[in-house]
Tab-separated table of C-alpha atoms in Angstrom:
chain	number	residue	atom	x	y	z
A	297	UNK	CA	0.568	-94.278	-70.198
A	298	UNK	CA	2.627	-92.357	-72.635
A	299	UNK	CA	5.975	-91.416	-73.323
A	300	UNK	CA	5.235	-87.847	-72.144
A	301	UNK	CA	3.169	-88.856	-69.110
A	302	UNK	CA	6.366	-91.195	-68.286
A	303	UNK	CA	8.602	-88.450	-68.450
A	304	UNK	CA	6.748	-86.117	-66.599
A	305	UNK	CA	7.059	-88.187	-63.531
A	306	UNK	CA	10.424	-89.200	-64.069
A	307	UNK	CA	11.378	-85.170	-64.434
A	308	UNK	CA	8.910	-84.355	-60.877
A	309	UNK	CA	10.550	-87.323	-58.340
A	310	UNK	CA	13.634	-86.078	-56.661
A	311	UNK	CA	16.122	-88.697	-55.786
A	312	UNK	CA	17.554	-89.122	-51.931
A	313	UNK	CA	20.696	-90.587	-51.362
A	314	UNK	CA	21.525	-91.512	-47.633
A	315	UNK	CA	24.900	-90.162	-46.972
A	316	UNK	CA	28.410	-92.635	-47.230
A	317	UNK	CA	31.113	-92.620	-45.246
A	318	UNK	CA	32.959	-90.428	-47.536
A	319	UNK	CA	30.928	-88.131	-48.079
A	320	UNK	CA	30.570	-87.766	-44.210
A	321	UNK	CA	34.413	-87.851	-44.297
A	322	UNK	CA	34.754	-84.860	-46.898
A	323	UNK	CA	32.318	-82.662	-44.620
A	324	UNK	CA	34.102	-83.445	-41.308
A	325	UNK	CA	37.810	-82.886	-42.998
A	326	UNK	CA	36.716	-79.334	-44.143
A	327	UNK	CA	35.252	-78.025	-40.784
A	328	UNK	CA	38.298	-79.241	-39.375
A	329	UNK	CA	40.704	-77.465	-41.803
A	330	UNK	CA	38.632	-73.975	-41.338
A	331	UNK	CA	38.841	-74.539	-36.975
A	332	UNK	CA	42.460	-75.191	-37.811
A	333	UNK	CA	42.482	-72.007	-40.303
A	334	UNK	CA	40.863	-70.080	-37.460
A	335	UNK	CA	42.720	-71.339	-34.736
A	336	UNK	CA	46.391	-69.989	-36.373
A	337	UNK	CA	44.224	-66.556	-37.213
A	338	UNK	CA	43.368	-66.299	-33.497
A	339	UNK	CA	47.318	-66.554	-32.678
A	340	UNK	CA	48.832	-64.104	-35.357
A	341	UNK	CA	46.668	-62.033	-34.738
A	342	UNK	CA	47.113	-62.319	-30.724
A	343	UNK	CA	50.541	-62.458	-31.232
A	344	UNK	CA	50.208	-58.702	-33.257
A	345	UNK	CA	48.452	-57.135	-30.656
A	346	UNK	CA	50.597	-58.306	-27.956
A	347	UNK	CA	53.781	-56.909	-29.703
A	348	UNK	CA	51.340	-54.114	-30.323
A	349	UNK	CA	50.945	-52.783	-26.677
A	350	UNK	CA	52.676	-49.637	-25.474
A	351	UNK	CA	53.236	-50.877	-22.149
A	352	UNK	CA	52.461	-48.038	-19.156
A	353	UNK	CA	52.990	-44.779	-19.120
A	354	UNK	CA	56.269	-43.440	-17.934
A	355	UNK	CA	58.234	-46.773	-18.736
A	356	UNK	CA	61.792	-46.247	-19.268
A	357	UNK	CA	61.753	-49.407	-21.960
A	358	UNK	CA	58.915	-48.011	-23.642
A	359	UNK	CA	59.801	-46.270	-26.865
A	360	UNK	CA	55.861	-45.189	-27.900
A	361	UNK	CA	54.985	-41.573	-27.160
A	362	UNK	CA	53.451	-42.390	-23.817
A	363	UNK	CA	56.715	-44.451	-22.370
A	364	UNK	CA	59.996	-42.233	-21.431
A	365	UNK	CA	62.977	-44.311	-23.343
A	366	UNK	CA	64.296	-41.262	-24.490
A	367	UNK	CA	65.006	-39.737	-21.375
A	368	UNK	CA	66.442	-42.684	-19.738
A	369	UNK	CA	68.973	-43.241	-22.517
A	370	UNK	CA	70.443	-39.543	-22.155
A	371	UNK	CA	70.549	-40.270	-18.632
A	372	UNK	CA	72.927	-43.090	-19.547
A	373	UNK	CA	74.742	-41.168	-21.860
A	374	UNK	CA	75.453	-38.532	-19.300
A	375	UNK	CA	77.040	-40.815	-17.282
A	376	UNK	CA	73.917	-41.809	-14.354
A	377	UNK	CA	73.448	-45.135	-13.345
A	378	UNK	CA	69.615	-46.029	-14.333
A	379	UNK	CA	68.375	-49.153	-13.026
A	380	UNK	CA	64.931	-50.415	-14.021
A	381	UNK	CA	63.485	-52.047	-11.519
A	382	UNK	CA	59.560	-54.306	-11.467
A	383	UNK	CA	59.428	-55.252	-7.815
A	384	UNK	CA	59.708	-53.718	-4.252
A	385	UNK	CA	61.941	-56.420	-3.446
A	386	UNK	CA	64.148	-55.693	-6.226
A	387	UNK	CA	64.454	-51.623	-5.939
A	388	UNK	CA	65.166	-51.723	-2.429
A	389	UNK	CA	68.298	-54.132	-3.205
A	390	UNK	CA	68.907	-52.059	-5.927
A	391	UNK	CA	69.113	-49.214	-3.665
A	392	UNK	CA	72.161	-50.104	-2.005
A	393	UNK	CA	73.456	-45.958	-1.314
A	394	UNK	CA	70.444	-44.180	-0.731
A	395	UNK	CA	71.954	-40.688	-0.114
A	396	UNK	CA	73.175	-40.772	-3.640
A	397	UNK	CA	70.102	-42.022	-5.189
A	398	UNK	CA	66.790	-40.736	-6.876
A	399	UNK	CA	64.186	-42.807	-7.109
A	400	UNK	CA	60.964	-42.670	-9.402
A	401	UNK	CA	57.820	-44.589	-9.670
A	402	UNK	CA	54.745	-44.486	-10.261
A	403	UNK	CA	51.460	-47.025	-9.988
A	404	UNK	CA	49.190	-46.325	-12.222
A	405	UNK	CA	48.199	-49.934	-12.634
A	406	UNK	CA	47.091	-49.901	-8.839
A	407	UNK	CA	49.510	-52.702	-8.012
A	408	UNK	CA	50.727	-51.086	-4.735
A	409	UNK	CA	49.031	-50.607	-1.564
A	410	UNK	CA	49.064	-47.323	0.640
A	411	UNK	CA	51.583	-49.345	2.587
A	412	UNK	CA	53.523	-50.592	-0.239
A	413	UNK	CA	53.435	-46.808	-2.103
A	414	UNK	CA	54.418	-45.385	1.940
A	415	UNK	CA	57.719	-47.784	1.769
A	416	UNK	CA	58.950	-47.037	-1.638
A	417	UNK	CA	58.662	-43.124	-0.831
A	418	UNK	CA	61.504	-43.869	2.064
A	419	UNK	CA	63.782	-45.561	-0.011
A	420	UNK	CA	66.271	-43.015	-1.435
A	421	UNK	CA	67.075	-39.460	-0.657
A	422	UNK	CA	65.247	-38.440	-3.150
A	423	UNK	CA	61.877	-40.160	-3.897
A	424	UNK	CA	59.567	-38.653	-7.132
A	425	UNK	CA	56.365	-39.994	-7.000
A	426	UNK	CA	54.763	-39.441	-10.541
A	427	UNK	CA	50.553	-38.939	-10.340
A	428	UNK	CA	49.668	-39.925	-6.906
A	429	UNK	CA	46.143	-40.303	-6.257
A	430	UNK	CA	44.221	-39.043	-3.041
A	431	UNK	CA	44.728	-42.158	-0.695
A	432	UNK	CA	48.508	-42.420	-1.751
A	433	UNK	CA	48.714	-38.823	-1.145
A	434	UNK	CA	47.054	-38.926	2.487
A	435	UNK	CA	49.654	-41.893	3.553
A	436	UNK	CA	53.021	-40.239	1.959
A	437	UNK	CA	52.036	-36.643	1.702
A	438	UNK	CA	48.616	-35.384	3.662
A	439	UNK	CA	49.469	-32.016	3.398
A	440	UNK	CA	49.056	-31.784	-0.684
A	441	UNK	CA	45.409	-32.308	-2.249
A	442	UNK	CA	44.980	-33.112	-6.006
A	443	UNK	CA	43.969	-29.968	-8.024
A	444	UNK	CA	42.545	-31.547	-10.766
A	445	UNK	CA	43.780	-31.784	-14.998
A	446	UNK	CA	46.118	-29.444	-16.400
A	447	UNK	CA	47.725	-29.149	-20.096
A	448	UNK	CA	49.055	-25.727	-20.239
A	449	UNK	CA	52.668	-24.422	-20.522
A	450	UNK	CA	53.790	-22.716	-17.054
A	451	UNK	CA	56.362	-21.437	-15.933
A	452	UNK	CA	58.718	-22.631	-13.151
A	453	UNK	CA	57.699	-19.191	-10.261
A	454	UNK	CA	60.162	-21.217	-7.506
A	455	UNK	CA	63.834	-21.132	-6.551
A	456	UNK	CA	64.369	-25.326	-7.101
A	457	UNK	CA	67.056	-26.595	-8.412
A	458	UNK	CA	65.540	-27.841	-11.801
A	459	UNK	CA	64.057	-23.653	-12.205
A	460	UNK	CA	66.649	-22.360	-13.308
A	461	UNK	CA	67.392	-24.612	-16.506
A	462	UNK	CA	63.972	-25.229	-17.312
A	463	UNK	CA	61.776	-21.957	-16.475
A	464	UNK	CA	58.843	-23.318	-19.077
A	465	UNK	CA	57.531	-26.668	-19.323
A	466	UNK	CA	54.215	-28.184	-20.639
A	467	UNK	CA	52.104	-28.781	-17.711
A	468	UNK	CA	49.888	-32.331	-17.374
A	469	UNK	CA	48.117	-34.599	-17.347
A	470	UNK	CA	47.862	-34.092	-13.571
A	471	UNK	CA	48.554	-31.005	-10.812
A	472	UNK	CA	48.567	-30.625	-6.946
A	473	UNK	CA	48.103	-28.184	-4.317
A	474	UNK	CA	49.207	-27.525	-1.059
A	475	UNK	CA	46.516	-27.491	1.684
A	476	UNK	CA	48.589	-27.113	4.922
A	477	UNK	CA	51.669	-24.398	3.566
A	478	UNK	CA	54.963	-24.260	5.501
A	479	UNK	CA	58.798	-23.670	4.978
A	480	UNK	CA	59.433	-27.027	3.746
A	481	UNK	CA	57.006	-27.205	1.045
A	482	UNK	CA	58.414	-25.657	-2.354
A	483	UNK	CA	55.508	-25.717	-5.393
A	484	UNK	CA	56.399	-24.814	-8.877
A	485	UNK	CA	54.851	-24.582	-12.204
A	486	UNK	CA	52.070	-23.393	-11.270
A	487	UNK	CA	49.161	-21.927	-13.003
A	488	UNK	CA	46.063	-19.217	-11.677
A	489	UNK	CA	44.192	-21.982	-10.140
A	490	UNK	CA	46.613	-23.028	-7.374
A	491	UNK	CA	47.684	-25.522	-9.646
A	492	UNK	CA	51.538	-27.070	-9.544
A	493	UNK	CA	52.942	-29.639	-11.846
A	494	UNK	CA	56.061	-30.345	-9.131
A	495	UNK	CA	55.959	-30.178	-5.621
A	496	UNK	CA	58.876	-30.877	-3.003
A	497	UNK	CA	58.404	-31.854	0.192
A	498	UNK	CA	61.789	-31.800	2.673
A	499	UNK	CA	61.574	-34.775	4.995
A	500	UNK	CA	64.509	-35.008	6.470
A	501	UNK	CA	66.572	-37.624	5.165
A	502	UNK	CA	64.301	-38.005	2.568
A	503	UNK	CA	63.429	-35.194	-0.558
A	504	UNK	CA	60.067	-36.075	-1.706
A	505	UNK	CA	59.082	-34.935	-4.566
A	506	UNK	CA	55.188	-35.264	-6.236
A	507	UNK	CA	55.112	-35.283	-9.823
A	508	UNK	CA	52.173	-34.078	-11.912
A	509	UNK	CA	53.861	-32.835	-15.065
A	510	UNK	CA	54.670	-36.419	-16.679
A	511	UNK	CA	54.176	-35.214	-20.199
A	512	UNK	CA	57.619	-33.296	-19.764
A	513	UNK	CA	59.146	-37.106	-19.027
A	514	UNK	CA	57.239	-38.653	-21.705
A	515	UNK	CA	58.822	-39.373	-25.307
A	516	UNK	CA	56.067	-37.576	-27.164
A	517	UNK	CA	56.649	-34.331	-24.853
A	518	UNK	CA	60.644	-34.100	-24.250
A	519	UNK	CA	61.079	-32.186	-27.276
A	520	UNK	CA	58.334	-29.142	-26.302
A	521	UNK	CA	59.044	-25.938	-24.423
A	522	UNK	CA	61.956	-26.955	-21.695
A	523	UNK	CA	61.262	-30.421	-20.907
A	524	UNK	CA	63.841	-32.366	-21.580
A	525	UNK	CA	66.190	-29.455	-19.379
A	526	UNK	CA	63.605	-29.893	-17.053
A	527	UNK	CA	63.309	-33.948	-17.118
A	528	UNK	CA	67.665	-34.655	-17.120
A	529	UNK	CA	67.911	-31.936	-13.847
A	530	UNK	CA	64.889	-34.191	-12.015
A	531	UNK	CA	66.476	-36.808	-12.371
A	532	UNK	CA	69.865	-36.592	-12.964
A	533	UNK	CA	70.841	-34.943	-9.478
A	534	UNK	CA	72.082	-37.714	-8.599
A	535	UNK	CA	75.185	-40.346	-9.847
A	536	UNK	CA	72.399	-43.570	-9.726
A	537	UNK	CA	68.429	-43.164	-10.557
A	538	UNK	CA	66.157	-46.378	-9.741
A	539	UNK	CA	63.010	-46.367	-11.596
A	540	UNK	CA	60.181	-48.486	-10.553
A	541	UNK	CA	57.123	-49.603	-12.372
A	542	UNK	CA	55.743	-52.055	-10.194
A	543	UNK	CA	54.407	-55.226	-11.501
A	544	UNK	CA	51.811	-57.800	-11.145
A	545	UNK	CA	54.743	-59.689	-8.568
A	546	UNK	CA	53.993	-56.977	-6.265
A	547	UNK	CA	50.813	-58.075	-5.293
A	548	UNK	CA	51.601	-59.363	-1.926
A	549	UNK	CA	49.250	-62.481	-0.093
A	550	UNK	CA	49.814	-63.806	3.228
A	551	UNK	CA	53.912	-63.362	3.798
A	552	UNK	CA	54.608	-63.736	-0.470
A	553	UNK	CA	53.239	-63.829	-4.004
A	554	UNK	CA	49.547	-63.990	-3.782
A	555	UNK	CA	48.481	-67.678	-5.744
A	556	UNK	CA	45.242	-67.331	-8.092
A	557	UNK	CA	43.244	-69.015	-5.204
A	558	UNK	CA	44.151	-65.770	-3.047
A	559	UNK	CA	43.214	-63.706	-5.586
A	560	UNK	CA	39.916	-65.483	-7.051
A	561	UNK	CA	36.849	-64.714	-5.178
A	562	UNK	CA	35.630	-67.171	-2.579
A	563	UNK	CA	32.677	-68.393	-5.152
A	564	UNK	CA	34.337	-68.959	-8.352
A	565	UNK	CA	35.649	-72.562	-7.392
A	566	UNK	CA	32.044	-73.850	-6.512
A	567	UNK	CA	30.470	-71.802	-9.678
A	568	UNK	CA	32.994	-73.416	-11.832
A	569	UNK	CA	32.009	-77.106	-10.780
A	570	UNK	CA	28.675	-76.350	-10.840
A	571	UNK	CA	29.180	-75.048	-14.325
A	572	UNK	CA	31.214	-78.254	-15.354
A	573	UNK	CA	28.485	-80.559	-13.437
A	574	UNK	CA	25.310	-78.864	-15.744
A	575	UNK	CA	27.487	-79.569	-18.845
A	576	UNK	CA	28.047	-82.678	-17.936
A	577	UNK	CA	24.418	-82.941	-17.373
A	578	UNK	CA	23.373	-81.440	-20.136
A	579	UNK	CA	25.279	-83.703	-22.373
A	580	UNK	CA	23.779	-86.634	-20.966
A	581	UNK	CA	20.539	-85.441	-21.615
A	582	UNK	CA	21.046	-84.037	-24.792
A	583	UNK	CA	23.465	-86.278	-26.107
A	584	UNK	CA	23.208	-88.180	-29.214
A	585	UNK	CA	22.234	-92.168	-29.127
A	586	UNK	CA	22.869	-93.986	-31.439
A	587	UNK	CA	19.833	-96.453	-31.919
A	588	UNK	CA	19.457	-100.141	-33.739
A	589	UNK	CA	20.838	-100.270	-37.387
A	590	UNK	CA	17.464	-99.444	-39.723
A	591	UNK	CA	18.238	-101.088	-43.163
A	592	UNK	CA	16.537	-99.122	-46.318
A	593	UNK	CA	16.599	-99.521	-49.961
A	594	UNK	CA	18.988	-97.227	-51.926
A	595	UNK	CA	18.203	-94.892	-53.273
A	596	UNK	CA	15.007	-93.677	-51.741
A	597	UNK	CA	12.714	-91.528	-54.165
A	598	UNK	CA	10.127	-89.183	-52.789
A	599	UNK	CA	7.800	-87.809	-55.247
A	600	UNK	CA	7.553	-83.833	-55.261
A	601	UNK	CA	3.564	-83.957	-55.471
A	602	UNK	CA	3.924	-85.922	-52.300
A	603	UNK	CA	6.168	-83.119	-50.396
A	604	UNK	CA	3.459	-80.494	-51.703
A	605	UNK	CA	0.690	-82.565	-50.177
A	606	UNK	CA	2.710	-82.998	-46.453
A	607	UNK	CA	3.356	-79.226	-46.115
A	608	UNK	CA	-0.710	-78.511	-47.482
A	609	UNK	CA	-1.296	-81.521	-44.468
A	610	UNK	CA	0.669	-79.439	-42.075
A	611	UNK	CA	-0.922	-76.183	-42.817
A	612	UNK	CA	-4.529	-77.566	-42.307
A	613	UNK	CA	-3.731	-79.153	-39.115
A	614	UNK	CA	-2.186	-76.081	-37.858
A	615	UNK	CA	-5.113	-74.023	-39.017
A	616	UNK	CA	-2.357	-71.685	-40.614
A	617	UNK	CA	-4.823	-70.530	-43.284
A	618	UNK	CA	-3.150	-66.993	-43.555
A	619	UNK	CA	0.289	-68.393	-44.278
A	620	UNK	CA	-1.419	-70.564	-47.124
A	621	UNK	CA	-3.077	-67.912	-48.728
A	622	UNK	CA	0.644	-65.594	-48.744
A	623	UNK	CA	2.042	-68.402	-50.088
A	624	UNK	CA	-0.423	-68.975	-52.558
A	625	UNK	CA	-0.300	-64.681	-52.954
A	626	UNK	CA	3.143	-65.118	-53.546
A	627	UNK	CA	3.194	-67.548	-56.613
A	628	UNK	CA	0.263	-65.381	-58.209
A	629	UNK	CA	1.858	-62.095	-58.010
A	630	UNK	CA	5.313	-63.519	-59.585
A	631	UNK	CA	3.371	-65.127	-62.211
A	632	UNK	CA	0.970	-61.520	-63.198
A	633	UNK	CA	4.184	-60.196	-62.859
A	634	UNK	CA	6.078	-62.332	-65.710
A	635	UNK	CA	2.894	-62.005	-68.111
A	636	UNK	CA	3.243	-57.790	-67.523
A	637	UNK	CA	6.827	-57.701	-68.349
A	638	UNK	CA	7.785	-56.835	-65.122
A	639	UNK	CA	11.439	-57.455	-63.405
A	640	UNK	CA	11.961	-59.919	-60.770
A	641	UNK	CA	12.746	-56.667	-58.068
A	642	UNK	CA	9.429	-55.501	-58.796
A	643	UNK	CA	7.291	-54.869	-55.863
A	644	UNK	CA	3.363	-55.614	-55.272
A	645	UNK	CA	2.469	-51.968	-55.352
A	646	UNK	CA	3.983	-52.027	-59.222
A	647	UNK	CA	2.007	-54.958	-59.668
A	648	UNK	CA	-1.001	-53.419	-58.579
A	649	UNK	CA	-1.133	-49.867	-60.108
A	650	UNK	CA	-0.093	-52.512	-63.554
A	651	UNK	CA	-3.039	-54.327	-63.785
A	652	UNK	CA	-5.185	-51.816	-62.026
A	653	UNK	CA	-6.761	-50.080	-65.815
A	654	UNK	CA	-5.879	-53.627	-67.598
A	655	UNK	CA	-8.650	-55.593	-65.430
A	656	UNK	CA	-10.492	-51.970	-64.577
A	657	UNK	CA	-10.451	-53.046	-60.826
A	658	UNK	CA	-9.631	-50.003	-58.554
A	659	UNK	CA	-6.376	-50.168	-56.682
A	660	UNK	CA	-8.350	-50.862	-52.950
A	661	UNK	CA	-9.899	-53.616	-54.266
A	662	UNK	CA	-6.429	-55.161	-55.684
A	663	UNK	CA	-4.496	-54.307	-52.837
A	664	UNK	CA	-7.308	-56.266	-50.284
A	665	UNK	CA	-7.328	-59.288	-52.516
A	666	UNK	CA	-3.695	-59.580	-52.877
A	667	UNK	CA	-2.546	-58.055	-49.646
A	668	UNK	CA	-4.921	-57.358	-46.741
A	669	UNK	CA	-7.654	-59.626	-46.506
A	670	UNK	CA	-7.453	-62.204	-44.001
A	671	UNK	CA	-9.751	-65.774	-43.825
A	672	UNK	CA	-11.270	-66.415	-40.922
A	673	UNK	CA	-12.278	-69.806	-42.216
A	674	UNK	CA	-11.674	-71.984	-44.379
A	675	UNK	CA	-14.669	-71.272	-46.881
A	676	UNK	CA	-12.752	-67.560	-46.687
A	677	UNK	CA	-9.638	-68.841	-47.878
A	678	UNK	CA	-11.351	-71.269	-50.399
A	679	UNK	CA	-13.368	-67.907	-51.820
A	680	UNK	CA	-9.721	-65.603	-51.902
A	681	UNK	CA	-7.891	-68.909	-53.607
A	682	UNK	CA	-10.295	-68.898	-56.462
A	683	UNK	CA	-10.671	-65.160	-56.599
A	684	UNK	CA	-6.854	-65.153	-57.079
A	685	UNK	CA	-6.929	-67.686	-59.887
A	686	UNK	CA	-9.832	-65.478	-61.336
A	687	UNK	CA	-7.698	-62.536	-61.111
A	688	UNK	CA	-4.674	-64.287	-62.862
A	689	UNK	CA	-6.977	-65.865	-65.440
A	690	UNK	CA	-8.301	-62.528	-66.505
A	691	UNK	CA	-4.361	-60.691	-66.890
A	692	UNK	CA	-3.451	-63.442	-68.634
A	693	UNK	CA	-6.272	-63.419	-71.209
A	694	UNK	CA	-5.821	-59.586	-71.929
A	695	UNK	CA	-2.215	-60.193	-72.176
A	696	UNK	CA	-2.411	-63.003	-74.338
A	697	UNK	CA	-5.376	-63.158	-76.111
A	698	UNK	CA	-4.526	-66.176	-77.910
């Protein structure tokens, strides 16, 4: 055997090392750096959006448009009281007066029951109840429907108290009507579809007031038309003003705080032991063993005619005779393509119309040979295999005559 011959082979084995420990070692340390890497990404950027959130609307801490800081701080600079309350609990203690008290709230996070939303509205002599929906409204006030969205400016067109400071104020999100009219219902700013953004109800001991206009409250509308006039005489009439945003503590269970077994459905607990039972399972079953120690000469070399002849093994036995004549279109059309000068991008219809007048073959018959025609057997793909070797044979010669 010669040199060349000898160097050949050497150049066509490829060498296989099995893997040591620290090489094993290098791998494992990176994927753990990039879970830690991920893991602190998670948190900052949990961490961002949390400080990110605007809280509800109407929140006298909130100082985003939707919240009503603003209006709560020029409270306390006027000289009212404003306590922010969270619980039920806590506003009625914080209610110690109630016929010199206003209180406001609002649950638009659902929190409160009709029950719940029924107490708070006889807590101070005067109650505002911001966006009530229809079965708050039948327990605290049946005798006002919901008239749907309104974002208008209206005017006040009623003889309360706030009128007369603020006669214009921007309407919204929400309005109300009355359905059962009588002398101790007052509606204002209203609009022409028996719409009202404020409308007070005289119970008694109790002046209950429903609230639709909370864009006039809210920091990104005090400034417009007469809001903030409007918003500091609603609730300002009086020396202390609770406001309530009820809170996930309000949730009530059997005689206190509800426990995340009240809460939960009744078929999460079994679902989530028969989930951790199939993992368990599954892990078993799936699970790697670790067999007997196999002891094999280092390096081991595998030959690279030897890996061509184990995928041409697998091919035959699977009868995949199309996939061996793509692959075998494949390494034709790059090579045609190299002896034409072509670029690596270009595509088999560039190939074809390129050798089309250098072999004088029409383009049908190219694009059958190298594209369409399937082998039904293997004398078929035997007859296409040599047809493309003919076909590359012939470019090559008019090419490269030499």
């Amino acid at each position: 055997m010669s040199e060349t011959q000898t160097a050949q082979e050497a150049s066509s084995e490829v060498t296989v090392l099995t893997p040591r420990l620290g090489t094993a070692t290098r791998r494992a340390l990176f994927w753990v750096a990039a879970a830690i890497v991920l893991v602190v990404v998670a948190v900052v950027t949990l961490n961002l959006a949390g400080n990110a959130v605007e809280g509800p609307p109407l929140d006298p801490t909130s100082p985003y448009e939707a919240g009503s800081q603003a209006v709560a701080e020029v409270l306390r600079d006027q000289g009212v009281d404003v306590i922010v309350t969270t619980t039920l609990d806590e506003t009625r203690a914080a209610l110690g007066s109630p016929d010199d008290s206003t209180l406001i709230f609002t649950n638009f996070e659902g929190y409160l029951t009709e029950s719940q939303v029924a107490d708070a509205a006889r807590l101070a002599s005067t109650v505002i109840v911001a966006e009530p929906v229809l079965n708050e409204l039948l327990e605290i006030a049946p005798e006002v429907a919901q008239a749907g969205a309104s974002s208008d400016s209206v005017s006040a067109g009623c003889s309360a108290p706030s009128s007369s400071t603020a006669p214009q104020i921007t309407a919204g999100p929400s309005s109300y009507r009355v359905i059962e009219p009588s002398s101790a219902i007052t509606a204002c700013y209203g609009n022409d579809d028996d719409g009202y953004g404020l409308i007070i109800l005289d119970r008694g001991d109790t002046e209950l007031r429903i609230l639709g206009a909370t864009d006039a409250l809210s920091n990104g509308g005090i400034t417009a038309a007469d809001n903030a006039a409007f918003a500091l005489r609603l609730l300002g009439e009086n020396d202390t003003l609770v406001w309530y945003t009820p809170s996930f503590l309000d949730i009530q269970g059997d005689g206190g705080t509800a426990t995340l077994d009240e809460l939960a459905p009744g078929w999460v607990l079994p679902a989530t032991w028969l989930f951790v039972l199939t993992l368990l399972v599954g892990a078993l079953w799936r699970g790697r063993r670790f067999g007997p120690l196999v002891i094999e000469k280092l390096p081991v070399t595998v030959r690279s005619n030897e890996t061509m002849q184990g995928r041409a093994r697998l091919y035959a036995q699977s009868t995949a005779r199309l996939h061996t004549l793509d692959s075998l279109r494949i390494g034709t059309i790059g090579r045609i393509a190299g002896l034409c000068g072509l670029p690596s991008t270009a595509s088999v219809d560039d190939v074809i119309n390129r050798i089309s007048p250098l072999v004088g073959q029409p383009l049908a018959s190219l694009r059958h040979l190298l594209v369409d025609a399937e082998p039904a057997s293997d004398n078929e793909l035997i007859t296409l295999s040599d047809e493309l070797l003919a076909l590359e044979d012939r470019v090559r010669t008019i090419i490269r005559p030499a």
